[in-house]
GROMACS .gro file of C-alpha atoms in nm:
model
  181
    1UNK     CA    1  -1.906   2.377   1.940
    2UNK     CA    2  -2.075   2.677   1.786
    3UNK     CA    3  -2.274   2.711   1.461
    4UNK     CA    4  -2.198   2.449   1.219
    5UNK     CA    5  -2.249   2.472   0.835
    6UNK     CA    6  -2.539   2.281   0.676
    7UNK     CA    7  -2.487   2.110   0.347
    8UNK     CA    8  -2.604   2.405   0.127
    9UNK     CA    9  -2.395   2.671   0.323
   10UNK     CA   10  -2.096   2.432   0.280
   11UNK     CA   11  -2.165   2.387  -0.096
   12UNK     CA   12  -2.176   2.758  -0.125
   13UNK     CA   13  -1.841   2.813   0.050
   14UNK     CA   14  -1.669   2.545  -0.150
   15UNK     CA   15  -1.797   2.693  -0.471
   16UNK     CA   16  -1.674   3.046  -0.353
   17UNK     CA   17  -1.349   2.893  -0.259
   18UNK     CA   18  -1.309   2.737  -0.596
   19UNK     CA   19  -1.369   3.076  -0.761
   20UNK     CA   20  -1.121   3.255  -0.539
   21UNK     CA   21  -0.843   3.012  -0.605
   22UNK     CA   22  -0.902   3.016  -0.967
   23UNK     CA   23  -0.880   3.421  -0.945
   24UNK     CA   24  -0.556   3.370  -0.743
   25UNK     CA   25  -0.407   3.123  -0.994
   26UNK     CA   26  -0.472   3.363  -1.290
   27UNK     CA   27  -0.300   3.652  -1.117
   28UNK     CA   28   0.079   3.658  -1.221
   29UNK     CA   29   0.353   3.736  -0.988
   30UNK     CA   30   0.535   3.665  -0.668
   31UNK     CA   31   0.228   3.735  -0.450
   32UNK     CA   32   0.038   3.480  -0.633
   33UNK     CA   33   0.300   3.226  -0.585
   34UNK     CA   34   0.339   3.306  -0.215
   35UNK     CA   35  -0.049   3.268  -0.172
   36UNK     CA   36  -0.078   2.931  -0.339
   37UNK     CA   37   0.228   2.813  -0.146
   38UNK     CA   38   0.055   2.923   0.189
   39UNK     CA   39  -0.255   2.739   0.084
   40UNK     CA   40  -0.047   2.429  -0.012
   41UNK     CA   41   0.129   2.440   0.326
   42UNK     CA   42  -0.179   2.507   0.523
   43UNK     CA   43  -0.366   2.217   0.365
   44UNK     CA   44  -0.063   2.003   0.447
   45UNK     CA   45  -0.080   2.092   0.815
   46UNK     CA   46  -0.446   2.033   0.847
   47UNK     CA   47  -0.379   1.706   0.668
   48UNK     CA   48  -0.121   1.613   0.936
   49UNK     CA   49  -0.356   1.721   1.210
   50UNK     CA   50  -0.635   1.494   1.062
   51UNK     CA   51  -0.390   1.200   1.042
   52UNK     CA   52  -0.305   1.258   1.416
   53UNK     CA   53  -0.672   1.257   1.507
   54UNK     CA   54  -0.727   0.934   1.298
   55UNK     CA   55  -0.480   0.753   1.520
   56UNK     CA   56  -0.723   0.766   1.793
   57UNK     CA   57  -1.022   0.665   1.603
   58UNK     CA   58  -1.155   0.328   1.608
   59UNK     CA   59  -1.232   0.129   1.264
   60UNK     CA   60  -1.605   0.162   1.288
   61UNK     CA   61  -1.580   0.544   1.362
   62UNK     CA   62  -1.342   0.569   1.039
   63UNK     CA   63  -1.618   0.398   0.853
   64UNK     CA   64  -1.891   0.673   0.976
   65UNK     CA   65  -1.636   0.932   0.858
   66UNK     CA   66  -1.626   0.766   0.528
   67UNK     CA   67  -2.001   0.790   0.491
   68UNK     CA   68  -2.002   1.167   0.545
   69UNK     CA   69  -1.918   1.323   0.196
   70UNK     CA   70  -1.704   1.605   0.339
   71UNK     CA   71  -1.510   1.394   0.562
   72UNK     CA   72  -1.462   1.125   0.302
   73UNK     CA   73  -1.325   1.394   0.045
   74UNK     CA   74  -1.082   1.515   0.326
   75UNK     CA   75  -0.957   1.155   0.388
   76UNK     CA   76  -0.890   1.115   0.012
   77UNK     CA   77  -0.744   1.451  -0.029
   78UNK     CA   78  -0.474   1.375   0.254
   79UNK     CA   79  -0.401   1.036   0.146
   80UNK     CA   80  -0.575   0.900   0.458
   81UNK     CA   81  -0.839   0.673   0.319
   82UNK     CA   82  -0.721   0.326   0.374
   83UNK     CA   83  -0.864   0.191   0.065
   84UNK     CA   84  -0.650   0.162  -0.261
   85UNK     CA   85  -0.743   0.355  -0.564
   86UNK     CA   86  -0.887   0.044  -0.726
   87UNK     CA   87  -1.106  -0.011  -0.410
   88UNK     CA   88  -1.226   0.365  -0.402
   89UNK     CA   89  -1.308   0.337  -0.774
   90UNK     CA   90  -1.512   0.025  -0.705
   91UNK     CA   91  -1.692   0.213  -0.411
   92UNK     CA   92  -1.779   0.479  -0.675
   93UNK     CA   93  -1.915   0.225  -0.911
   94UNK     CA   94  -2.135   0.086  -0.632
   95UNK     CA   95  -2.274   0.429  -0.549
   96UNK     CA   96  -2.319   0.503  -0.925
   97UNK     CA   97  -2.500   0.162  -0.957
   98UNK     CA   98  -2.729   0.229  -0.673
   99UNK     CA   99  -2.810   0.582  -0.826
  100UNK     CA  100  -2.844   0.497  -1.190
  101UNK     CA  101  -2.956   0.125  -1.216
  102UNK     CA  102  -3.320   0.232  -1.137
  103UNK     CA  103  -3.301   0.441  -1.457
  104UNK     CA  104  -3.186   0.152  -1.664
  105UNK     CA  105  -2.829   0.241  -1.669
  106UNK     CA  106  -2.553  -0.013  -1.575
  107UNK     CA  107  -2.203   0.090  -1.484
  108UNK     CA  108  -1.895  -0.167  -1.473
  109UNK     CA  109  -1.545  -0.107  -1.391
  110UNK     CA  110  -1.306  -0.237  -1.672
  111UNK     CA  111  -0.981  -0.155  -1.498
  112UNK     CA  112  -0.759   0.107  -1.327
  113UNK     CA  113  -0.413   0.153  -1.488
  114UNK     CA  114  -0.165   0.427  -1.556
  115UNK     CA  115  -0.369   0.694  -1.391
  116UNK     CA  116  -0.683   0.598  -1.577
  117UNK     CA  117  -1.017   0.435  -1.463
  118UNK     CA  118  -1.200   0.271  -1.755
  119UNK     CA  119  -1.564   0.211  -1.708
  120UNK     CA  120  -1.830   0.074  -1.948
  121UNK     CA  121  -2.197   0.220  -1.937
  122UNK     CA  122  -2.486   0.026  -2.076
  123UNK     CA  123  -2.831   0.175  -2.113
  124UNK     CA  124  -3.144   0.017  -2.257
  125UNK     CA  125  -3.276   0.244  -2.538
  126UNK     CA  126  -3.239   0.600  -2.420
  127UNK     CA  127  -3.184   0.458  -2.077
  128UNK     CA  128  -3.275   0.727  -1.825
  129UNK     CA  129  -3.408   1.085  -1.888
  130UNK     CA  130  -3.038   1.212  -1.897
  131UNK     CA  131  -2.813   1.277  -2.195
  132UNK     CA  132  -2.515   1.048  -2.263
  133UNK     CA  133  -2.296   1.338  -2.171
  134UNK     CA  134  -2.482   1.405  -1.840
  135UNK     CA  135  -2.439   1.047  -1.741
  136UNK     CA  136  -2.057   1.049  -1.849
  137UNK     CA  137  -2.023   1.375  -1.642
  138UNK     CA  138  -2.188   1.236  -1.324
  139UNK     CA  139  -1.971   0.920  -1.357
  140UNK     CA  140  -1.652   1.098  -1.404
  141UNK     CA  141  -1.716   1.354  -1.101
  142UNK     CA  142  -1.824   1.055  -0.877
  143UNK     CA  143  -1.509   0.867  -0.958
  144UNK     CA  144  -1.272   1.154  -0.918
  145UNK     CA  145  -1.427   1.252  -0.603
  146UNK     CA  146  -1.306   0.930  -0.453
  147UNK     CA  147  -1.006   0.891  -0.652
  148UNK     CA  148  -0.856   1.242  -0.726
  149UNK     CA  149  -0.518   1.111  -0.813
  150UNK     CA  150  -0.645   0.963  -1.133
  151UNK     CA  151  -0.549   1.162  -1.446
  152UNK     CA  152  -0.871   1.059  -1.621
  153UNK     CA  153  -1.172   0.868  -1.629
  154UNK     CA  154  -1.263   0.688  -1.959
  155UNK     CA  155  -1.636   0.603  -1.995
  156UNK     CA  156  -1.715   0.363  -2.290
  157UNK     CA  157  -2.087   0.386  -2.385
  158UNK     CA  158  -2.268   0.071  -2.491
  159UNK     CA  159  -2.621   0.107  -2.617
  160UNK     CA  160  -2.813  -0.200  -2.500
  161UNK     CA  161  -3.119  -0.308  -2.724
  162UNK     CA  162  -3.388  -0.490  -2.540
  163UNK     CA  163  -3.466  -0.826  -2.710
  164UNK     CA  164  -3.772  -0.802  -2.910
  165UNK     CA  165  -4.066  -1.016  -2.805
  166UNK     CA  166  -4.066  -1.348  -2.978
  167UNK     CA  167  -4.285  -1.371  -3.259
  168UNK     CA  168  -4.606  -1.585  -3.205
  169UNK     CA  169  -4.614  -1.862  -3.451
  170UNK     CA  170  -4.892  -1.852  -3.706
  171UNK     CA  171  -5.017  -2.190  -3.607
  172UNK     CA  172  -5.088  -2.087  -3.257
  173UNK     CA  173  -5.289  -1.803  -3.359
  174UNK     CA  174  -5.483  -2.015  -3.611
  175UNK     CA  175  -5.534  -2.274  -3.354
  176UNK     CA  176  -5.681  -2.031  -3.114
  177UNK     CA  177  -5.904  -1.889  -3.376
  178UNK     CA  178  -6.037  -2.230  -3.478
  179UNK     CA  179  -6.093  -2.330  -3.117
  180UNK     CA  180  -6.301  -2.019  -3.052
  181UNK     CA  181  -6.545  -2.098  -3.326
   0.00000   0.00000   0.00000
């Protein structure tokens, strides 16, 4: 099958593709419109080809595809992921939970409506070593990667305070001091 791209090379190509498309979009004129239409049509044709391949793929193989980040994005991009937008946002929340909970950050889905996913994030104290903005950015990117048809992701921050240790009654301290004598 020839040389395949490793994840790092793929990331580089995707970043370059984003830069080139931005440059094309910023160039005025009929050539720009034609180039963007060609990209749109090519993407549509590749999406149809992928849909035809998936007709021959058993459910367990489709699950394997969904575990590969690039294939998962392709399925979502072409509307081929069998899950609803709510299910995909819930999957994103599960991924975020696995990643952020060890750092003291909890993510909860409040709902998806009118093109907006609403999530609540709670962190104890400063939570993790990340800023609130970095956590919000990671959440937004993860959700939009699995549900790009959303218009926005609203992240409500909730600062959790850990309960203070219960005070030790003075009588208990004095009784221990008396008994130690």
